[in-house]
Amino acid sequence: MIEPFATQVNFGTGVIDSVPHIITRRLSDMRRMYADPHTLEAQIAAHGDPLVYEVYPVELPEEAGQILHCTTIIYPGRVNDEYYMTKGHFHSKRDCGEVYLGLSGTGMLLLQLEDGTVRAVPMTPGTSAYVPPYWAHRTVNTGNEPFIFFAAWPGDAGHDYGTIEQTGFAQLLVDRGGVPTLVPNPRYP
Ligand code: PAN
Ligand code: ZN
């Protein structure tokens, strides 16, 4: 039995107090995620492996009935014309959805079905975005400041990163003259 508790979420920084283990993702963790691997390696060499995003997960057992929740902070940046973003995943238990709430900055939630159907949902502070069951999801920072959001999902959902890691999303979100634009992913089968 878990005692009721509350955490304090800083909407401006994304920091959740009392989170013992922060997840950090650097450019070197994103090697398979970008369409232009040469620019990615050049940026790591030139800039010493910059931070792409951080996750503050509230510590809870990953089991049915629990509601896992966290904040994610995606820093502004690009690899060539592709924005900094999360790895993206399906839930291992495909019939588990999720809710995202925008806290700070500007971004896009990309969603994809197993058949390659892609949807994009813009997010700003106050946007409550719904990830329905069966949709893979990735968030992208399309602005010039950190993009921060809160997420809550079922404790037994699990994370399947492999499927997205192998093929990527069917469409890439790229900067075209300052405008976030979806283009076909040449790597997608
Ligand atoms: C989110 C994500 C978080 C980081 O909490 O896990 O934004 O993205 P990746 O997990 O794709 O690296 C979520 O969707 N949880 O299920
Ligand atoms: Zn998820």
Short mmCIF file of N, CA and C and ligand atoms in Angstrom, two decimals:
data_model
loop_
_atom_site.label_atom_id
_atom_site.label_comp_id
_atom_site.label_asym_id
_atom_site.label_seq_id
_atom_site.Cartn_x
_atom_site.Cartn_y
_atom_site.Cartn_z
N MET A 1 0.85 -1.20 0.00
CA MET A 1 0.00 0.00 0.00
C MET A 1 0.88 1.25 0.00
N ILE A 2 0.63 2.16 -0.93
CA ILE A 2 1.42 3.39 -0.99
C ILE A 2 0.65 4.50 -0.28
N GLU A 3 1.34 5.25 0.54
CA GLU A 3 0.74 6.41 1.20
C GLU A 3 0.44 7.49 0.15
N PRO A 4 -0.68 8.20 0.29
CA PRO A 4 -0.92 9.35 -0.60
C PRO A 4 0.24 10.35 -0.47
N PHE A 5 0.59 10.97 -1.57
CA PHE A 5 1.68 11.95 -1.53
C PHE A 5 1.48 12.99 -2.63
N ALA A 6 2.18 14.08 -2.52
CA ALA A 6 2.18 15.12 -3.56
C ALA A 6 3.61 15.50 -3.87
N THR A 7 3.85 15.87 -5.12
CA THR A 7 5.16 16.40 -5.49
C THR A 7 4.95 17.84 -5.97
N GLN A 8 6.04 18.58 -6.03
CA GLN A 8 5.97 19.97 -6.47
C GLN A 8 6.60 20.06 -7.86
N VAL A 9 5.81 20.48 -8.85
CA VAL A 9 6.30 20.59 -10.22
C VAL A 9 6.57 22.06 -10.53
N ASN A 10 7.78 22.36 -10.91
CA ASN A 10 8.11 23.73 -11.33
C ASN A 10 7.80 23.87 -12.82
N PHE A 11 6.75 24.65 -13.12
CA PHE A 11 6.30 24.77 -14.52
C PHE A 11 7.35 25.45 -15.40
N GLY A 12 8.19 26.28 -14.77
CA GLY A 12 9.17 27.04 -15.55
C GLY A 12 10.41 26.24 -15.91
N THR A 13 10.80 25.31 -15.02
CA THR A 13 12.03 24.53 -15.26
C THR A 13 11.74 23.06 -15.56
N GLY A 14 10.54 22.60 -15.19
CA GLY A 14 10.20 21.19 -15.36
C GLY A 14 10.69 20.31 -14.22
N VAL A 15 11.41 20.88 -13.27
CA VAL A 15 11.95 20.07 -12.16
C VAL A 15 10.83 19.63 -11.23
N ILE A 16 10.82 18.33 -10.89
CA ILE A 16 9.93 17.81 -9.85
C ILE A 16 10.80 17.52 -8.63
N ASP A 17 10.43 18.11 -7.52
CA ASP A 17 11.25 17.90 -6.32
C ASP A 17 11.13 16.44 -5.88
N SER A 18 12.11 15.97 -5.18
CA SER A 18 12.14 14.62 -4.60
C SER A 18 12.26 13.49 -5.62
N VAL A 19 12.46 13.81 -6.89
CA VAL A 19 12.71 12.73 -7.87
C VAL A 19 14.16 12.29 -7.72
N PRO A 20 14.40 11.01 -7.37
CA PRO A 20 15.77 10.59 -7.06
C PRO A 20 16.63 10.33 -8.30
N HIS A 21 16.01 9.88 -9.40
CA HIS A 21 16.81 9.51 -10.57
C HIS A 21 16.29 10.23 -11.81
N ILE A 22 17.08 11.19 -12.29
CA ILE A 22 16.72 11.92 -13.51
C ILE A 22 17.26 11.15 -14.71
N ILE A 23 16.44 11.04 -15.76
CA ILE A 23 16.91 10.40 -17.00
C ILE A 23 17.44 11.50 -17.92
N THR A 24 18.66 11.34 -18.39
CA THR A 24 19.20 12.33 -19.33
C THR A 24 19.50 11.66 -20.67
N ARG A 25 19.14 12.35 -21.73
CA ARG A 25 19.42 11.86 -23.08
C ARG A 25 20.27 12.89 -23.82
N ARG A 26 21.46 12.46 -24.19
CA ARG A 26 22.38 13.32 -24.94
C ARG A 26 22.34 12.95 -26.42
N LEU A 27 22.98 13.78 -27.24
CA LEU A 27 22.97 13.53 -28.68
C LEU A 27 23.50 12.13 -29.01
N SER A 28 24.49 11.67 -28.23
CA SER A 28 25.05 10.33 -28.50
C SER A 28 24.03 9.22 -28.22
N ASP A 29 23.00 9.51 -27.39
CA ASP A 29 21.93 8.53 -27.14
C ASP A 29 20.93 8.50 -28.28
N MET A 30 21.04 9.46 -29.20
CA MET A 30 20.03 9.65 -30.25
C MET A 30 20.58 9.25 -31.62
N ARG A 31 21.67 8.45 -31.62
CA ARG A 31 22.39 8.17 -32.86
C ARG A 31 21.50 7.58 -33.95
N ARG A 32 20.57 6.73 -33.57
CA ARG A 32 19.77 6.06 -34.60
C ARG A 32 18.51 6.84 -34.95
N MET A 33 18.34 8.00 -34.34
CA MET A 33 17.05 8.69 -34.43
C MET A 33 17.00 9.77 -35.50
N TYR A 34 18.14 10.23 -35.97
CA TYR A 34 18.14 11.37 -36.90
C TYR A 34 18.49 10.94 -38.32
N ALA A 35 17.91 11.65 -39.28
CA ALA A 35 18.10 11.30 -40.69
C ALA A 35 19.52 11.61 -41.17
N ASP A 36 20.20 12.55 -40.49
CA ASP A 36 21.53 12.96 -40.94
C ASP A 36 22.59 12.59 -39.89
N PRO A 37 23.07 11.32 -39.91
CA PRO A 37 24.01 10.86 -38.88
C PRO A 37 25.35 11.59 -38.92
N HIS A 38 25.74 12.10 -40.09
CA HIS A 38 27.04 12.77 -40.19
C HIS A 38 27.04 14.09 -39.43
N THR A 39 25.96 14.87 -39.61
CA THR A 39 25.84 16.13 -38.86
C THR A 39 25.78 15.85 -37.37
N LEU A 40 25.07 14.78 -36.98
CA LEU A 40 24.98 14.42 -35.56
C LEU A 40 26.37 14.16 -34.98
N GLU A 41 27.18 13.35 -35.68
CA GLU A 41 28.54 13.05 -35.19
C GLU A 41 29.39 14.32 -35.15
N ALA A 42 29.24 15.18 -36.15
CA ALA A 42 30.03 16.42 -36.20
C ALA A 42 29.67 17.31 -35.01
N GLN A 43 28.37 17.34 -34.65
CA GLN A 43 27.93 18.17 -33.52
C GLN A 43 28.47 17.62 -32.20
N ILE A 44 28.48 16.29 -32.07
CA ILE A 44 29.03 15.68 -30.85
C ILE A 44 30.52 16.03 -30.74
N ALA A 45 31.23 15.93 -31.85
CA ALA A 45 32.67 16.23 -31.86
C ALA A 45 32.92 17.70 -31.53
N ALA A 46 32.08 18.58 -32.05
CA ALA A 46 32.32 20.02 -31.90
C ALA A 46 31.82 20.56 -30.56
N HIS A 47 30.73 20.01 -30.07
CA HIS A 47 30.06 20.62 -28.90
C HIS A 47 30.06 19.72 -27.66
N GLY A 48 30.77 18.58 -27.70
CA GLY A 48 30.89 17.75 -26.50
C GLY A 48 29.58 17.12 -26.05
N ASP A 49 28.88 16.54 -26.97
CA ASP A 49 27.70 15.72 -26.66
C ASP A 49 26.62 16.47 -25.86
N PRO A 50 25.95 17.42 -26.49
CA PRO A 50 24.96 18.24 -25.77
C PRO A 50 23.76 17.44 -25.27
N LEU A 51 23.15 17.99 -24.22
CA LEU A 51 21.93 17.43 -23.64
C LEU A 51 20.77 17.69 -24.60
N VAL A 52 20.00 16.66 -24.92
CA VAL A 52 18.83 16.84 -25.79
C VAL A 52 17.56 16.92 -24.95
N TYR A 53 17.40 15.95 -24.01
CA TYR A 53 16.24 16.07 -23.11
C TYR A 53 16.50 15.39 -21.78
N GLU A 54 15.67 15.77 -20.80
CA GLU A 54 15.72 15.18 -19.45
C GLU A 54 14.31 14.79 -19.04
N VAL A 55 14.22 13.74 -18.23
CA VAL A 55 12.93 13.27 -17.71
C VAL A 55 13.02 13.17 -16.20
N TYR A 56 12.02 13.73 -15.50
CA TYR A 56 11.91 13.61 -14.04
C TYR A 56 10.76 12.66 -13.73
N PRO A 57 11.04 11.36 -13.52
CA PRO A 57 9.97 10.41 -13.24
C PRO A 57 9.71 10.28 -11.73
N VAL A 58 8.46 10.47 -11.33
CA VAL A 58 8.09 10.23 -9.93
C VAL A 58 8.19 8.73 -9.69
N GLU A 59 8.89 8.33 -8.61
CA GLU A 59 9.20 6.92 -8.38
C GLU A 59 7.95 6.15 -7.93
N LEU A 60 7.53 5.18 -8.74
CA LEU A 60 6.35 4.36 -8.44
C LEU A 60 6.57 2.97 -9.02
N PRO A 61 5.92 1.95 -8.48
CA PRO A 61 6.04 0.63 -9.08
C PRO A 61 5.35 0.59 -10.44
N GLU A 62 6.02 -0.08 -11.40
CA GLU A 62 5.44 -0.16 -12.75
C GLU A 62 4.51 -1.36 -12.81
N GLU A 63 3.32 -1.18 -12.27
CA GLU A 63 2.36 -2.29 -12.21
C GLU A 63 0.95 -1.76 -12.45
N ALA A 64 0.05 -2.66 -12.87
CA ALA A 64 -1.34 -2.30 -13.17
C ALA A 64 -1.96 -1.59 -11.98
N GLY A 65 -2.72 -0.55 -12.26
CA GLY A 65 -3.38 0.20 -11.21
C GLY A 65 -2.66 1.48 -10.83
N GLN A 66 -1.32 1.47 -10.95
CA GLN A 66 -0.57 2.70 -10.68
C GLN A 66 -0.72 3.66 -11.85
N ILE A 67 -0.55 4.95 -11.59
CA ILE A 67 -0.51 5.95 -12.65
C ILE A 67 0.86 6.61 -12.61
N LEU A 68 1.71 6.21 -13.55
CA LEU A 68 3.06 6.76 -13.61
C LEU A 68 2.97 8.19 -14.13
N HIS A 69 3.87 9.05 -13.66
CA HIS A 69 3.86 10.43 -14.15
C HIS A 69 5.24 11.05 -14.06
N CYS A 70 5.48 12.02 -14.92
CA CYS A 70 6.81 12.62 -15.01
C CYS A 70 6.71 13.96 -15.73
N THR A 71 7.80 14.71 -15.68
CA THR A 71 7.96 15.82 -16.61
C THR A 71 9.06 15.48 -17.60
N THR A 72 8.99 16.11 -18.77
CA THR A 72 10.06 16.00 -19.77
C THR A 72 10.47 17.41 -20.17
N ILE A 73 11.76 17.64 -20.25
CA ILE A 73 12.31 18.93 -20.69
C ILE A 73 13.11 18.67 -21.95
N ILE A 74 12.65 19.17 -23.09
CA ILE A 74 13.41 19.03 -24.34
C ILE A 74 14.07 20.38 -24.62
N TYR A 75 15.39 20.37 -24.74
CA TYR A 75 16.12 21.61 -24.97
C TYR A 75 15.98 22.03 -26.44
N PRO A 76 16.15 23.34 -26.71
CA PRO A 76 16.05 23.78 -28.11
C PRO A 76 17.31 23.36 -28.87
N GLY A 77 17.17 22.97 -30.09
CA GLY A 77 18.32 22.59 -30.90
C GLY A 77 17.88 21.81 -32.10
N ARG A 78 18.82 21.57 -33.02
CA ARG A 78 18.49 20.83 -34.24
C ARG A 78 19.69 20.01 -34.67
N VAL A 79 19.43 18.95 -35.40
CA VAL A 79 20.47 18.22 -36.12
C VAL A 79 20.18 18.47 -37.58
N ASN A 80 20.99 19.32 -38.21
CA ASN A 80 20.66 19.82 -39.54
C ASN A 80 19.31 20.55 -39.43
N ASP A 81 18.28 20.11 -40.12
CA ASP A 81 17.00 20.83 -40.02
C ASP A 81 15.99 20.09 -39.14
N GLU A 82 16.42 18.98 -38.51
CA GLU A 82 15.51 18.20 -37.66
C GLU A 82 15.66 18.63 -36.20
N TYR A 83 14.55 18.96 -35.58
CA TYR A 83 14.57 19.51 -34.22
C TYR A 83 15.00 18.47 -33.17
N TYR A 84 15.47 18.97 -32.03
CA TYR A 84 15.67 18.09 -30.87
C TYR A 84 14.32 17.49 -30.48
N MET A 85 14.34 16.23 -30.09
CA MET A 85 13.09 15.48 -29.84
C MET A 85 13.37 14.32 -28.92
N THR A 86 12.30 13.66 -28.46
CA THR A 86 12.46 12.44 -27.68
C THR A 86 12.67 11.25 -28.62
N LYS A 87 13.14 10.12 -28.07
CA LYS A 87 13.30 8.91 -28.89
C LYS A 87 11.97 8.50 -29.49
N GLY A 88 10.93 8.48 -28.67
CA GLY A 88 9.61 8.04 -29.11
C GLY A 88 9.45 6.55 -28.91
N HIS A 89 8.23 6.13 -28.64
CA HIS A 89 7.98 4.70 -28.36
C HIS A 89 6.51 4.35 -28.55
N PHE A 90 6.27 3.07 -28.76
CA PHE A 90 4.95 2.48 -28.52
C PHE A 90 4.92 2.03 -27.07
N HIS A 91 3.76 1.94 -26.47
CA HIS A 91 3.66 1.25 -25.19
C HIS A 91 3.69 -0.25 -25.49
N SER A 92 4.45 -1.01 -24.66
CA SER A 92 4.54 -2.46 -24.88
C SER A 92 3.15 -3.06 -24.87
N LYS A 93 2.34 -2.61 -23.93
CA LYS A 93 0.93 -2.98 -23.90
C LYS A 93 0.23 -1.92 -24.78
N ARG A 94 -0.02 -2.29 -26.02
CA ARG A 94 -0.45 -1.32 -27.03
C ARG A 94 -1.76 -0.61 -26.69
N ASP A 95 -2.59 -1.25 -25.86
CA ASP A 95 -3.91 -0.63 -25.58
C ASP A 95 -3.86 0.32 -24.39
N CYS A 96 -2.68 0.85 -24.07
CA CYS A 96 -2.54 1.84 -23.00
C CYS A 96 -2.30 3.24 -23.58
N GLY A 97 -3.14 4.18 -23.23
CA GLY A 97 -2.99 5.57 -23.68
C GLY A 97 -2.20 6.40 -22.68
N GLU A 98 -2.22 7.71 -22.87
CA GLU A 98 -1.42 8.62 -22.04
C GLU A 98 -1.98 10.04 -22.19
N VAL A 99 -1.73 10.88 -21.20
CA VAL A 99 -2.12 12.30 -21.28
C VAL A 99 -0.87 13.15 -21.10
N TYR A 100 -0.70 14.14 -21.97
CA TYR A 100 0.38 15.12 -21.86
C TYR A 100 -0.22 16.49 -21.57
N LEU A 101 0.45 17.26 -20.72
CA LEU A 101 0.03 18.63 -20.45
C LEU A 101 1.22 19.57 -20.66
N GLY A 102 1.08 20.48 -21.62
CA GLY A 102 2.14 21.45 -21.90
C GLY A 102 2.31 22.42 -20.75
N LEU A 103 3.56 22.64 -20.29
CA LEU A 103 3.84 23.55 -19.17
C LEU A 103 4.59 24.80 -19.62
N SER A 104 5.50 24.64 -20.56
CA SER A 104 6.34 25.77 -20.98
C SER A 104 6.92 25.50 -22.36
N GLY A 105 7.11 26.57 -23.14
CA GLY A 105 7.71 26.42 -24.46
C GLY A 105 6.71 25.90 -25.49
N THR A 106 7.25 25.60 -26.66
CA THR A 106 6.41 25.23 -27.81
C THR A 106 6.92 23.95 -28.42
N GLY A 107 6.00 23.06 -28.73
CA GLY A 107 6.42 21.81 -29.34
C GLY A 107 5.34 21.17 -30.15
N MET A 108 5.66 19.97 -30.61
CA MET A 108 4.72 19.19 -31.40
C MET A 108 4.74 17.76 -30.86
N LEU A 109 3.55 17.19 -30.69
CA LEU A 109 3.42 15.78 -30.36
C LEU A 109 3.18 15.04 -31.67
N LEU A 110 4.11 14.13 -32.02
CA LEU A 110 3.94 13.30 -33.22
C LEU A 110 3.42 11.94 -32.78
N LEU A 111 2.42 11.44 -33.50
CA LEU A 111 1.86 10.12 -33.17
C LEU A 111 1.84 9.27 -34.43
N GLN A 112 1.98 7.96 -34.23
CA GLN A 112 2.00 7.08 -35.40
C GLN A 112 1.41 5.71 -35.06
N LEU A 113 0.56 5.23 -35.96
CA LEU A 113 0.03 3.87 -35.84
C LEU A 113 1.02 2.88 -36.44
N GLU A 114 0.82 1.60 -36.16
CA GLU A 114 1.72 0.55 -36.70
C GLU A 114 1.75 0.57 -38.23
N ASP A 115 0.65 1.03 -38.87
CA ASP A 115 0.61 1.04 -40.33
C ASP A 115 1.28 2.28 -40.93
N GLY A 116 1.88 3.14 -40.09
CA GLY A 116 2.61 4.30 -40.59
C GLY A 116 1.78 5.58 -40.67
N THR A 117 0.51 5.53 -40.30
CA THR A 117 -0.31 6.74 -40.26
C THR A 117 0.26 7.69 -39.21
N VAL A 118 0.52 8.96 -39.60
CA VAL A 118 1.13 9.93 -38.68
C VAL A 118 0.16 11.08 -38.41
N ARG A 119 0.14 11.54 -37.18
CA ARG A 119 -0.61 12.75 -36.81
C ARG A 119 0.33 13.66 -36.02
N ALA A 120 0.09 14.97 -36.10
CA ALA A 120 0.90 15.95 -35.37
C ALA A 120 -0.03 16.88 -34.60
N VAL A 121 0.24 17.05 -33.31
CA VAL A 121 -0.59 17.89 -32.44
C VAL A 121 0.30 18.99 -31.85
N PRO A 122 0.05 20.27 -32.19
CA PRO A 122 0.85 21.35 -31.61
C PRO A 122 0.60 21.48 -30.12
N MET A 123 1.65 21.78 -29.36
CA MET A 123 1.52 21.93 -27.90
C MET A 123 2.14 23.24 -27.43
N THR A 124 1.39 23.97 -26.61
CA THR A 124 1.87 25.18 -25.94
C THR A 124 1.49 25.04 -24.47
N PRO A 125 1.91 25.97 -23.60
CA PRO A 125 1.51 25.85 -22.19
C PRO A 125 -0.01 25.78 -22.05
N GLY A 126 -0.49 24.79 -21.33
CA GLY A 126 -1.93 24.62 -21.14
C GLY A 126 -2.56 23.62 -22.08
N THR A 127 -1.85 23.19 -23.13
CA THR A 127 -2.41 22.18 -24.03
C THR A 127 -2.43 20.83 -23.34
N SER A 128 -3.61 20.23 -23.25
CA SER A 128 -3.74 18.86 -22.76
C SER A 128 -3.91 17.97 -23.98
N ALA A 129 -2.90 17.18 -24.28
CA ALA A 129 -2.91 16.36 -25.50
C ALA A 129 -3.13 14.91 -25.12
N TYR A 130 -4.01 14.25 -25.86
CA TYR A 130 -4.33 12.85 -25.56
C TYR A 130 -3.63 11.92 -26.53
N VAL A 131 -2.89 10.97 -26.00
CA VAL A 131 -2.28 9.89 -26.79
C VAL A 131 -3.21 8.69 -26.65
N PRO A 132 -4.02 8.39 -27.67
CA PRO A 132 -4.93 7.25 -27.52
C PRO A 132 -4.16 5.93 -27.57
N PRO A 133 -4.76 4.83 -27.11
CA PRO A 133 -4.14 3.52 -27.25
C PRO A 133 -3.71 3.27 -28.71
N TYR A 134 -2.66 2.51 -28.89
CA TYR A 134 -2.15 2.04 -30.19
C TYR A 134 -1.31 3.06 -30.95
N TRP A 135 -1.16 4.29 -30.45
CA TRP A 135 -0.37 5.29 -31.16
C TRP A 135 1.02 5.41 -30.50
N ALA A 136 2.08 5.21 -31.30
CA ALA A 136 3.43 5.56 -30.85
C ALA A 136 3.48 7.08 -30.70
N HIS A 137 4.37 7.57 -29.82
CA HIS A 137 4.41 9.01 -29.59
C HIS A 137 5.82 9.50 -29.35
N ARG A 138 6.06 10.69 -29.88
CA ARG A 138 7.35 11.38 -29.76
C ARG A 138 7.03 12.86 -29.65
N THR A 139 7.80 13.59 -28.83
CA THR A 139 7.61 15.04 -28.73
C THR A 139 8.83 15.76 -29.29
N VAL A 140 8.58 16.92 -29.86
CA VAL A 140 9.59 17.67 -30.59
C VAL A 140 9.56 19.12 -30.11
N ASN A 141 10.74 19.68 -29.83
CA ASN A 141 10.81 21.10 -29.46
C ASN A 141 10.94 21.93 -30.73
N THR A 142 9.89 22.67 -31.07
CA THR A 142 9.92 23.47 -32.29
C THR A 142 10.25 24.93 -32.02
N GLY A 143 10.59 25.26 -30.76
CA GLY A 143 10.84 26.66 -30.39
C GLY A 143 12.29 26.93 -30.05
N ASN A 144 12.53 28.09 -29.44
CA ASN A 144 13.89 28.53 -29.10
C ASN A 144 14.16 28.48 -27.61
N GLU A 145 13.25 27.92 -26.84
CA GLU A 145 13.44 27.77 -25.39
C GLU A 145 13.08 26.32 -25.03
N PRO A 146 13.40 25.87 -23.80
CA PRO A 146 13.04 24.49 -23.45
C PRO A 146 11.53 24.26 -23.59
N PHE A 147 11.18 23.11 -24.13
CA PHE A 147 9.79 22.69 -24.23
C PHE A 147 9.55 21.68 -23.11
N ILE A 148 8.59 22.01 -22.22
CA ILE A 148 8.39 21.24 -21.00
C ILE A 148 6.94 20.76 -20.92
N PHE A 149 6.76 19.48 -20.62
CA PHE A 149 5.39 18.96 -20.46
C PHE A 149 5.36 17.90 -19.37
N PHE A 150 4.15 17.71 -18.85
CA PHE A 150 3.88 16.70 -17.82
C PHE A 150 3.15 15.55 -18.52
N ALA A 151 3.42 14.31 -18.08
CA ALA A 151 2.78 13.14 -18.69
C ALA A 151 2.28 12.19 -17.60
N ALA A 152 1.16 11.50 -17.86
CA ALA A 152 0.64 10.47 -16.95
C ALA A 152 0.12 9.29 -17.76
N TRP A 153 0.48 8.06 -17.35
CA TRP A 153 0.13 6.86 -18.12
C TRP A 153 0.03 5.65 -17.21
N PRO A 154 -0.64 4.58 -17.67
CA PRO A 154 -0.86 3.41 -16.81
C PRO A 154 0.44 2.70 -16.42
N GLY A 155 0.46 2.22 -15.18
CA GLY A 155 1.67 1.63 -14.63
C GLY A 155 2.16 0.38 -15.33
N ASP A 156 1.27 -0.32 -16.02
CA ASP A 156 1.68 -1.56 -16.68
C ASP A 156 1.87 -1.38 -18.19
N ALA A 157 1.93 -0.12 -18.67
CA ALA A 157 2.01 0.13 -20.13
C ALA A 157 3.32 -0.41 -20.72
N GLY A 158 4.43 -0.16 -20.05
CA GLY A 158 5.73 -0.58 -20.59
C GLY A 158 6.12 0.28 -21.79
N HIS A 159 7.40 0.20 -22.18
CA HIS A 159 7.89 1.02 -23.30
C HIS A 159 8.59 0.15 -24.33
N ASP A 160 8.15 0.26 -25.57
CA ASP A 160 8.78 -0.44 -26.69
C ASP A 160 9.48 0.62 -27.55
N TYR A 161 10.81 0.71 -27.38
CA TYR A 161 11.58 1.69 -28.16
C TYR A 161 12.08 1.10 -29.48
N GLY A 162 12.22 -0.24 -29.52
CA GLY A 162 12.88 -0.89 -30.65
C GLY A 162 12.22 -0.64 -31.98
N THR A 163 10.88 -0.65 -31.99
CA THR A 163 10.17 -0.51 -33.26
C THR A 163 10.47 0.84 -33.90
N ILE A 164 10.43 1.91 -33.10
CA ILE A 164 10.71 3.25 -33.64
C ILE A 164 12.20 3.39 -33.95
N GLU A 165 13.05 2.78 -33.10
CA GLU A 165 14.49 2.90 -33.33
C GLU A 165 14.88 2.30 -34.68
N GLN A 166 14.23 1.22 -35.08
CA GLN A 166 14.59 0.55 -36.32
C GLN A 166 14.19 1.33 -37.56
N THR A 167 12.99 1.91 -37.54
CA THR A 167 12.48 2.52 -38.78
C THR A 167 12.30 4.03 -38.66
N GLY A 168 12.24 4.56 -37.45
CA GLY A 168 11.87 5.95 -37.26
C GLY A 168 10.38 6.14 -37.50
N PHE A 169 9.95 7.39 -37.45
CA PHE A 169 8.57 7.71 -37.80
C PHE A 169 8.49 7.83 -39.33
N ALA A 170 7.33 7.63 -39.89
CA ALA A 170 7.16 7.71 -41.34
C ALA A 170 7.40 9.12 -41.85
N GLN A 171 7.19 10.11 -40.98
CA GLN A 171 7.45 11.49 -41.38
C GLN A 171 8.37 12.16 -40.36
N LEU A 172 9.23 13.04 -40.86
CA LEU A 172 10.14 13.81 -40.02
C LEU A 172 9.58 15.21 -39.86
N LEU A 173 9.81 15.81 -38.69
CA LEU A 173 9.42 17.20 -38.47
C LEU A 173 10.67 18.05 -38.59
N VAL A 174 10.71 18.89 -39.63
CA VAL A 174 11.91 19.67 -39.91
C VAL A 174 11.58 21.16 -39.96
N ASP A 175 12.62 21.96 -39.77
CA ASP A 175 12.50 23.42 -39.85
C ASP A 175 12.66 23.83 -41.32
N ARG A 176 11.61 24.44 -41.88
CA ARG A 176 11.69 24.96 -43.24
C ARG A 176 11.48 26.47 -43.17
N GLY A 177 12.58 27.22 -43.09
CA GLY A 177 12.49 28.67 -43.00
C GLY A 177 11.74 29.13 -41.76
N GLY A 178 11.96 28.44 -40.64
CA GLY A 178 11.33 28.82 -39.37
C GLY A 178 9.97 28.18 -39.16
N VAL A 179 9.49 27.40 -40.13
CA VAL A 179 8.17 26.77 -40.00
C VAL A 179 8.34 25.26 -39.82
N PRO A 180 7.81 24.69 -38.71
CA PRO A 180 7.87 23.23 -38.54
C PRO A 180 7.05 22.54 -39.63
N THR A 181 7.71 21.64 -40.38
CA THR A 181 7.08 21.05 -41.56
C THR A 181 7.30 19.54 -41.56
N LEU A 182 6.24 18.79 -41.82
CA LEU A 182 6.36 17.33 -41.92
C LEU A 182 6.81 16.95 -43.32
N VAL A 183 7.84 16.11 -43.40
CA VAL A 183 8.33 15.61 -44.69
C VAL A 183 8.48 14.09 -44.59
N PRO A 184 8.38 13.37 -45.73
CA PRO A 184 8.54 11.91 -45.67
C PRO A 184 9.94 11.52 -45.17
N ASN A 185 10.01 10.45 -44.37
CA ASN A 185 11.28 9.94 -43.88
C ASN A 185 11.85 8.96 -44.90
N PRO A 186 12.99 9.29 -45.52
CA PRO A 186 13.54 8.41 -46.55
C PRO A 186 13.90 7.02 -46.02
N ARG A 187 14.14 6.93 -44.71
CA ARG A 187 14.56 5.66 -44.07
C ARG A 187 13.36 4.75 -43.78
N TYR A 188 12.13 5.31 -43.90
CA TYR A 188 10.96 4.51 -43.49
C TYR A 188 10.60 3.53 -44.60
N PRO A 189 10.40 2.25 -44.25
CA PRO A 189 10.15 1.25 -45.30
C PRO A 189 8.84 1.48 -46.06
C1 PAN B 1 6.83 10.07 -21.65
C2 PAN B 1 8.20 9.82 -22.31
C3 PAN B 1 9.20 10.96 -22.15
C4 PAN B 1 10.53 10.69 -22.85
O1 PAN B 1 6.94 10.17 -20.28
O2 PAN B 1 8.73 8.62 -21.78
O3 PAN B 1 8.65 12.13 -22.67
O4 PAN B 1 10.35 10.16 -24.14
P1 PAN B 1 10.95 8.73 -24.53
O5 PAN B 1 10.42 7.76 -23.51
O6 PAN B 1 10.40 8.45 -25.89
O7 PAN B 1 12.44 8.82 -24.47
C5 PAN B 1 5.94 8.91 -22.06
O8 PAN B 1 5.45 8.90 -23.16
N1 PAN B 1 5.80 7.89 -21.20
O9 PAN B 1 5.08 6.82 -21.53
ZN ZN B 2 4.41 6.89 -23.48
#
